[in-house]
Tab-separated table of C-alpha atoms in Angstrom:
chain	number	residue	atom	x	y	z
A	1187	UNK	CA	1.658	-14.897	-37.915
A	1188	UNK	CA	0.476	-15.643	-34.360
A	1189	UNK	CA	0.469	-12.275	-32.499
A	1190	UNK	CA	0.944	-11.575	-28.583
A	1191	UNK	CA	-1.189	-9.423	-27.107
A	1192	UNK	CA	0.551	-7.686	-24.209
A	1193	UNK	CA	-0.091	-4.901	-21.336
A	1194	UNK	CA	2.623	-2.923	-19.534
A	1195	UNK	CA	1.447	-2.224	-16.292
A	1196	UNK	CA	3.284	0.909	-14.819
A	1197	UNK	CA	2.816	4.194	-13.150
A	1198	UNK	CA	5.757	5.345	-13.965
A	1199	UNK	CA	4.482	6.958	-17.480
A	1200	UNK	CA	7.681	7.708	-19.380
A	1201	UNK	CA	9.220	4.201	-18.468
A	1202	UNK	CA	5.560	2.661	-19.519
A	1203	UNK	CA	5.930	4.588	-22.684
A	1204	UNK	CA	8.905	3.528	-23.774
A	1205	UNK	CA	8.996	-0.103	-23.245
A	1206	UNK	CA	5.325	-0.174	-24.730
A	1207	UNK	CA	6.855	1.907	-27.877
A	1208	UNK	CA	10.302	-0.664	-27.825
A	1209	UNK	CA	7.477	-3.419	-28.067
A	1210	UNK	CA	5.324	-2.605	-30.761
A	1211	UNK	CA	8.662	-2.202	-32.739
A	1212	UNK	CA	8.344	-6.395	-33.269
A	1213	UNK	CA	6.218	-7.577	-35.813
A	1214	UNK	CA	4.648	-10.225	-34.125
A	1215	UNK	CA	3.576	-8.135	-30.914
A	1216	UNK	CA	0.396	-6.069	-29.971
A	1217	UNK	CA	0.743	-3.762	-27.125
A	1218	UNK	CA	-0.911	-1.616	-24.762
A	1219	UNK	CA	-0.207	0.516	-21.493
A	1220	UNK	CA	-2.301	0.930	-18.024
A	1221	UNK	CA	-1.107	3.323	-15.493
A	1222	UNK	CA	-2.724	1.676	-12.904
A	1223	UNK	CA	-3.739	-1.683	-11.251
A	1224	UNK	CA	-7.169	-0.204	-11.743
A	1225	UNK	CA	-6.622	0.513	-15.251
A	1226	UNK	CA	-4.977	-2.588	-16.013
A	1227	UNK	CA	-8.189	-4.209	-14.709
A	1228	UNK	CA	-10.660	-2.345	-16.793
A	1229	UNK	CA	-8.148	-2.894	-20.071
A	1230	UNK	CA	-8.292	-6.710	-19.276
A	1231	UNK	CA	-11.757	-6.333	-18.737
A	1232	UNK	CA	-13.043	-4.694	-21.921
A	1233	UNK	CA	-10.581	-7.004	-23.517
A	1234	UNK	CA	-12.192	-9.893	-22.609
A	1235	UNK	CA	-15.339	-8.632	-23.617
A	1236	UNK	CA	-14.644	-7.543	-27.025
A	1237	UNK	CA	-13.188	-10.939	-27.760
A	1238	UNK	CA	-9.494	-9.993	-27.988
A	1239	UNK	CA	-7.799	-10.924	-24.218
A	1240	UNK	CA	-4.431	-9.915	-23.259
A	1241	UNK	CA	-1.480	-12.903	-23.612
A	1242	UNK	CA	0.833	-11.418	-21.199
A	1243	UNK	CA	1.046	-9.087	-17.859
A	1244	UNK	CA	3.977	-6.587	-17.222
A	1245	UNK	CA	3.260	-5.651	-13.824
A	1246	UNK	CA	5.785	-3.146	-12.202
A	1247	UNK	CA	6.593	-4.865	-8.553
A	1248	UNK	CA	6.004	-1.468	-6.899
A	1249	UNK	CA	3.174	-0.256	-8.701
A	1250	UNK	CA	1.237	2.536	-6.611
A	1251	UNK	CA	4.576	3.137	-4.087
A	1252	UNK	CA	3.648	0.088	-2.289
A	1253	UNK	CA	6.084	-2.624	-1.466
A	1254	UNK	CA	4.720	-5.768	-2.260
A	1255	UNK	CA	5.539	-8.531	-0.223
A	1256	UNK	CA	5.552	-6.320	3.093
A	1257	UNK	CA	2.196	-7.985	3.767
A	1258	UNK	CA	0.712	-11.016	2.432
A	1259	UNK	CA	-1.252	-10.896	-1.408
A	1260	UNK	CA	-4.494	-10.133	-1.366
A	1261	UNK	CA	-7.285	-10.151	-4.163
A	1262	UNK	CA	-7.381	-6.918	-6.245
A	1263	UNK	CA	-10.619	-5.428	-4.428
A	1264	UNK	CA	-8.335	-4.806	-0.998
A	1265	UNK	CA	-6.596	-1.899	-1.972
A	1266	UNK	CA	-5.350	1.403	-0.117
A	1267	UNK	CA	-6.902	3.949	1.042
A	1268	UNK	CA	-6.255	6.092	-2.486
A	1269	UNK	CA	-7.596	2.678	-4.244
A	1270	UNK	CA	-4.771	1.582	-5.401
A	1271	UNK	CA	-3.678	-2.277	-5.920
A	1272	UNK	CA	0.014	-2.681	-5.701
A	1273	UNK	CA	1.710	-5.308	-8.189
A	1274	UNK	CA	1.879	-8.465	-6.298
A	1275	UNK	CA	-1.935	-8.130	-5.188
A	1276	UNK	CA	-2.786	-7.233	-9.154
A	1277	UNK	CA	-1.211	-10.868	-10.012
A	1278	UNK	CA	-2.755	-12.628	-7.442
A	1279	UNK	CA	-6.018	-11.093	-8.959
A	1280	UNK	CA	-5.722	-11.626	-12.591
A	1281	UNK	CA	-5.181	-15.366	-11.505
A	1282	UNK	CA	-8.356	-15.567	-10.119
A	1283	UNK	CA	-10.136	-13.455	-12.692
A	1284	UNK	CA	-8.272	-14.284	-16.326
A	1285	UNK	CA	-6.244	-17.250	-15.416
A	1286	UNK	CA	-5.346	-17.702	-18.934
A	1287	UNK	CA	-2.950	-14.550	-18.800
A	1288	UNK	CA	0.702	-14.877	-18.105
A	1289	UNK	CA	2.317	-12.306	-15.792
A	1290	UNK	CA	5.658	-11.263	-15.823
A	1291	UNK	CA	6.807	-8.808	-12.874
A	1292	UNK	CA	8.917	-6.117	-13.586
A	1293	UNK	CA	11.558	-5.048	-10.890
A	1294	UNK	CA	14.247	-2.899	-10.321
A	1295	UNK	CA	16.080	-5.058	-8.152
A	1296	UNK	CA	16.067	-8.343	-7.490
A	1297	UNK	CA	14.968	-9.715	-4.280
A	1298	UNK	CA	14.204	-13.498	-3.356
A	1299	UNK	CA	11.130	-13.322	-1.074
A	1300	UNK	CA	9.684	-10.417	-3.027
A	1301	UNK	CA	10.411	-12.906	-6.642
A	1302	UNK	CA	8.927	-15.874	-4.121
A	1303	UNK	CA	5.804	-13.931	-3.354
A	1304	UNK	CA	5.178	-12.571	-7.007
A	1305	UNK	CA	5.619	-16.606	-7.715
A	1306	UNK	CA	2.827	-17.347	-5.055
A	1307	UNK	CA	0.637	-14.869	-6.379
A	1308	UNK	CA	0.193	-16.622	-9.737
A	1309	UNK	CA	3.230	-15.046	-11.663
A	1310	UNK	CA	5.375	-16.704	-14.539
A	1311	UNK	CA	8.419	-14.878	-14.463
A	1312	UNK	CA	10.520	-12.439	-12.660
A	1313	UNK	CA	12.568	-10.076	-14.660
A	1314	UNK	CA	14.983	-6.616	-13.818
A	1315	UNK	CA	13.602	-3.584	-15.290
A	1316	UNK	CA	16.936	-3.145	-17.258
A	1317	UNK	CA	17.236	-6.076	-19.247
A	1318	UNK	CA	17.359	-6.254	-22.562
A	1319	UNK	CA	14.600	-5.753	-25.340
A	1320	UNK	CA	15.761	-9.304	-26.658
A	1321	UNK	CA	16.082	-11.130	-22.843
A	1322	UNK	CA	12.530	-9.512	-22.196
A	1323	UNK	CA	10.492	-10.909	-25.390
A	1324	UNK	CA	12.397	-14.306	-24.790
A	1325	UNK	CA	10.665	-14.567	-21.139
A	1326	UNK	CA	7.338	-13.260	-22.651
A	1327	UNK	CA	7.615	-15.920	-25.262
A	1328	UNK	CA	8.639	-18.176	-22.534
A	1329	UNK	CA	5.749	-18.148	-19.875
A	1330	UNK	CA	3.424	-18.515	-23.176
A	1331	UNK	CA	4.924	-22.472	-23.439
A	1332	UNK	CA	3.866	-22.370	-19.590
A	1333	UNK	CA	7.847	-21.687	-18.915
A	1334	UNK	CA	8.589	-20.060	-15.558
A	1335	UNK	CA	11.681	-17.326	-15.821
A	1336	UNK	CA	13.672	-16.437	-12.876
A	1337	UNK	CA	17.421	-14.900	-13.299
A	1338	UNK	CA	19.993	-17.099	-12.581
A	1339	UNK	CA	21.152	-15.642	-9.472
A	1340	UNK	CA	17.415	-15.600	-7.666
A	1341	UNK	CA	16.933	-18.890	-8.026
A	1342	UNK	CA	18.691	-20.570	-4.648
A	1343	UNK	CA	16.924	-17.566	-2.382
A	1344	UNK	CA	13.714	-17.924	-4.252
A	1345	UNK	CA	14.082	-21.971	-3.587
A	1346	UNK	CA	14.859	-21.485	0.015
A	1347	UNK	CA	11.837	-18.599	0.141
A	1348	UNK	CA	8.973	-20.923	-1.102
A	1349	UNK	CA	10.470	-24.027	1.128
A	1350	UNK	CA	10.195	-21.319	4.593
A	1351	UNK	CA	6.983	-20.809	2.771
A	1352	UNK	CA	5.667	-24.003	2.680
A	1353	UNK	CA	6.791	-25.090	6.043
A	1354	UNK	CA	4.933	-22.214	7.519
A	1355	UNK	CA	1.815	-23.311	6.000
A	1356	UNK	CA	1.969	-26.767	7.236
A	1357	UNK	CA	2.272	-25.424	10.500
A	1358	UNK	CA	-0.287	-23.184	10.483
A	1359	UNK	CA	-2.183	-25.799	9.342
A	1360	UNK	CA	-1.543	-28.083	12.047
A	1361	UNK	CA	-2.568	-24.985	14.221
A	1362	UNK	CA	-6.195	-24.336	12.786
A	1363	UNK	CA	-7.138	-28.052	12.559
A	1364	UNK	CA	-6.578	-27.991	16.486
A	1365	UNK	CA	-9.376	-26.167	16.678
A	1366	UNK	CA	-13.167	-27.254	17.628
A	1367	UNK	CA	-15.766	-26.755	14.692
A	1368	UNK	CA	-17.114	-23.390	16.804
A	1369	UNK	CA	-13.836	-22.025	17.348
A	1370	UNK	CA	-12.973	-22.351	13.457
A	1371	UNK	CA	-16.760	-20.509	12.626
A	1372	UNK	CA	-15.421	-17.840	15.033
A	1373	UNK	CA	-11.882	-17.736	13.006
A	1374	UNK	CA	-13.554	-17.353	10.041
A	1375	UNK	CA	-15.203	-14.522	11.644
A	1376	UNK	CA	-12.074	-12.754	12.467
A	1377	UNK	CA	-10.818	-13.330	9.367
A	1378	UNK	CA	-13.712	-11.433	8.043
A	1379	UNK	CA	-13.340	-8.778	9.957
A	1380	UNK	CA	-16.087	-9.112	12.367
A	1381	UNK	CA	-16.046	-7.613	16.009
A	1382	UNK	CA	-17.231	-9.691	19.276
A	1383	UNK	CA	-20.309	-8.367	19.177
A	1384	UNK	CA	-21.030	-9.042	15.598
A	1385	UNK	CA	-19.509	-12.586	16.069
A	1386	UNK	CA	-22.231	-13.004	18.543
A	1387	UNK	CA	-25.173	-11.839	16.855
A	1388	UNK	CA	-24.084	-14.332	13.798
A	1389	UNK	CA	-23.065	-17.352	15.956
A	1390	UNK	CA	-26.092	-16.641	18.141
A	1391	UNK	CA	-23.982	-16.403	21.365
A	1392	UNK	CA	-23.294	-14.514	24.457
A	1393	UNK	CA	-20.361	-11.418	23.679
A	1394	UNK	CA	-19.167	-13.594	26.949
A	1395	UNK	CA	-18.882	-16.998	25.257
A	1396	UNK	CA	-17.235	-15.337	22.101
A	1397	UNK	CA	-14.919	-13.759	24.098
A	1398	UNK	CA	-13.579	-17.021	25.655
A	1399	UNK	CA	-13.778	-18.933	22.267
A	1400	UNK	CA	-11.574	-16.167	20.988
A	1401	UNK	CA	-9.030	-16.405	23.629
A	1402	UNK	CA	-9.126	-20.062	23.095
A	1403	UNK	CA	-8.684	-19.722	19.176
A	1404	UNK	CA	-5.280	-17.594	20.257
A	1405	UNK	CA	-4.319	-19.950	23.116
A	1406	UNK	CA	-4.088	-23.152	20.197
A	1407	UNK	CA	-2.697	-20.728	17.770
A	1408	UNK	CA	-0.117	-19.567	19.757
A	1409	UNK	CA	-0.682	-15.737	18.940
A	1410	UNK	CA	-1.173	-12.606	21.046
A	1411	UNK	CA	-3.611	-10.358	19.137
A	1412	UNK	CA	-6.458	-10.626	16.612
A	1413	UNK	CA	-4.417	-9.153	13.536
A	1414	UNK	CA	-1.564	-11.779	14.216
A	1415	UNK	CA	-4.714	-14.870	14.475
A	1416	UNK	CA	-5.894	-13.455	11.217
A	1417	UNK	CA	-2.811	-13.738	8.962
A	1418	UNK	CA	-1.820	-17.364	10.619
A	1419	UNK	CA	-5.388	-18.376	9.628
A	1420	UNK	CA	-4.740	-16.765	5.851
A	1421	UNK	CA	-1.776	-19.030	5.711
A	1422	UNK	CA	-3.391	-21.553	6.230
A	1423	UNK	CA	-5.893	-20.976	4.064
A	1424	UNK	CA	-9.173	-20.163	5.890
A	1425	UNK	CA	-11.197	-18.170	3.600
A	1426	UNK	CA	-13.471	-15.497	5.597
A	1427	UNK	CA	-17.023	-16.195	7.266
A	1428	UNK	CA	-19.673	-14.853	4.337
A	1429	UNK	CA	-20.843	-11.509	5.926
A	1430	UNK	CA	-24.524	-9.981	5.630
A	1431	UNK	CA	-25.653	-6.509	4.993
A	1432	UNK	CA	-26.086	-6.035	8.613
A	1433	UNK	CA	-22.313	-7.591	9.740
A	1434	UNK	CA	-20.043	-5.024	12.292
A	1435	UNK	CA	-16.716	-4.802	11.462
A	1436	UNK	CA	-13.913	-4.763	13.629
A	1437	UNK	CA	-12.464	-2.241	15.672
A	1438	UNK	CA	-9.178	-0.527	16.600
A	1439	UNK	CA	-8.986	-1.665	20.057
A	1440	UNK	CA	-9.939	-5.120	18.994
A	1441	UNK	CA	-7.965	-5.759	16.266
A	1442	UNK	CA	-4.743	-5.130	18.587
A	1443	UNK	CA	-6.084	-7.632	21.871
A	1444	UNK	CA	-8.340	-10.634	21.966
């Protein structure tokens, strides 16, 4: 009998608990429980390394009180201030990491543009934290033949979700490749966090001529502050400038003005 390895990611301990205990009930299913996105990633990890990876991801959509989806996903090693990695952010990262584990989020409502995000991030399925024992092992059995699971009733706000999506992106697309070589090395900067100053030193420019090719790079995106600039350029997909041990980051005052 081939048997499914899978990890229920929650921090809410008794619910954790009990669906863990619910799964291990079927014969053909090996389970496990983090209380953490943390502690999910070190269970994957060790996994992996002892030869015996997780099959499946239950990943509570509001793990650590965030609400995912109220800012873009991000890879697992941008977490809050308590170091915690909410549940979108932990999918987007076990893609990267272990792409050969499914995820399945867990929610206890359903919402199209959160479901569209979690879909984004690299999930399989989206599925209400009261469902059924016997709905729940179908979608886990499901994303394993590369199936993705939505409920019936998400799927037209999910559709129109990803389409918003994907128009955004080819517009902020359009926006970044308006830009001159130098003024998408100084994006990358901002994207990276890096302060006028620091841009300077890297670029080997005046603060003066960074300044103006930072007002430029907000002139052709059509933004008013660094932070906005930043998560246009992220849509697009502009990855962050590579930063040395000696890089500034940015400050308050600048993240809010150009």
């Amino acid at each position: 009998m081939v048997r499914v390895r899978v990890l229920v990611v929650d921090d809410h301990r008794i619910f954790a608990e009990s669906l863990a205990a619910a799964l291990a009930a079927e014969p053909d299913v090996d389970v496990s429980a983090a209380g953490s996105g943390p502690a999910a990633l070190r269970c994957l990890e060790r996994a992996a390394a002892e030869g015996r990876r997780f099959d499946v991801l239950l990943v509570d959509a509001d793990l650590g009180g965030n609400v995912p989806g109220e800012r873009p996903a991000v890879p697992v090693q941008d977490r809050n201030a308590d170091g915690l990695v909410d549940g979108i952010s932990l999918v987007a990262g076990v893609r990267t990491a272990q792409p050969g584990v499914r995820t399945v989020v867990l929610a206890e409502k359903d919402d199209p543009r959160r479901a569209a995000l979690a879909l984004q991030a690299g999930a399989s399925g989206w599925v209400a934290k009261d469902c059924s024992l016997s709905r729940l092992l179908t979608v886990i059995r499901g994303v394993l033949r590369d199936e993705t699971h939505l409920p019936p009733a998400l799927l037209t706000g999910v559709l129109r979700e990803l389409t918003a999506a994907r128009k955004h992106r080819t517009e902020s697309e359009r926006l970044v490749a308006s830009l001159t070589p130098r003024e998408r090395e100084v994006l990358r900067c901002m994207v990276a966090g890096l302060g006028r100053k620091a841009v300077a030193e890297r670029l080997f420019l005046s603060p003066h001529t960074v300044r103006t090719h930072m007002q430029n790079v907000l002139g052709k995106l059509g933004v008013h502050s660094t932070l906005a600039a930043v998560a246009l350029a992220r849509r697009a997909g502009v990855g962050p400038a590579e930063l040395g041990p000696a890089a500034g980051r940015i400050d308050v005052e600048e993240s809010s003005s150009a």
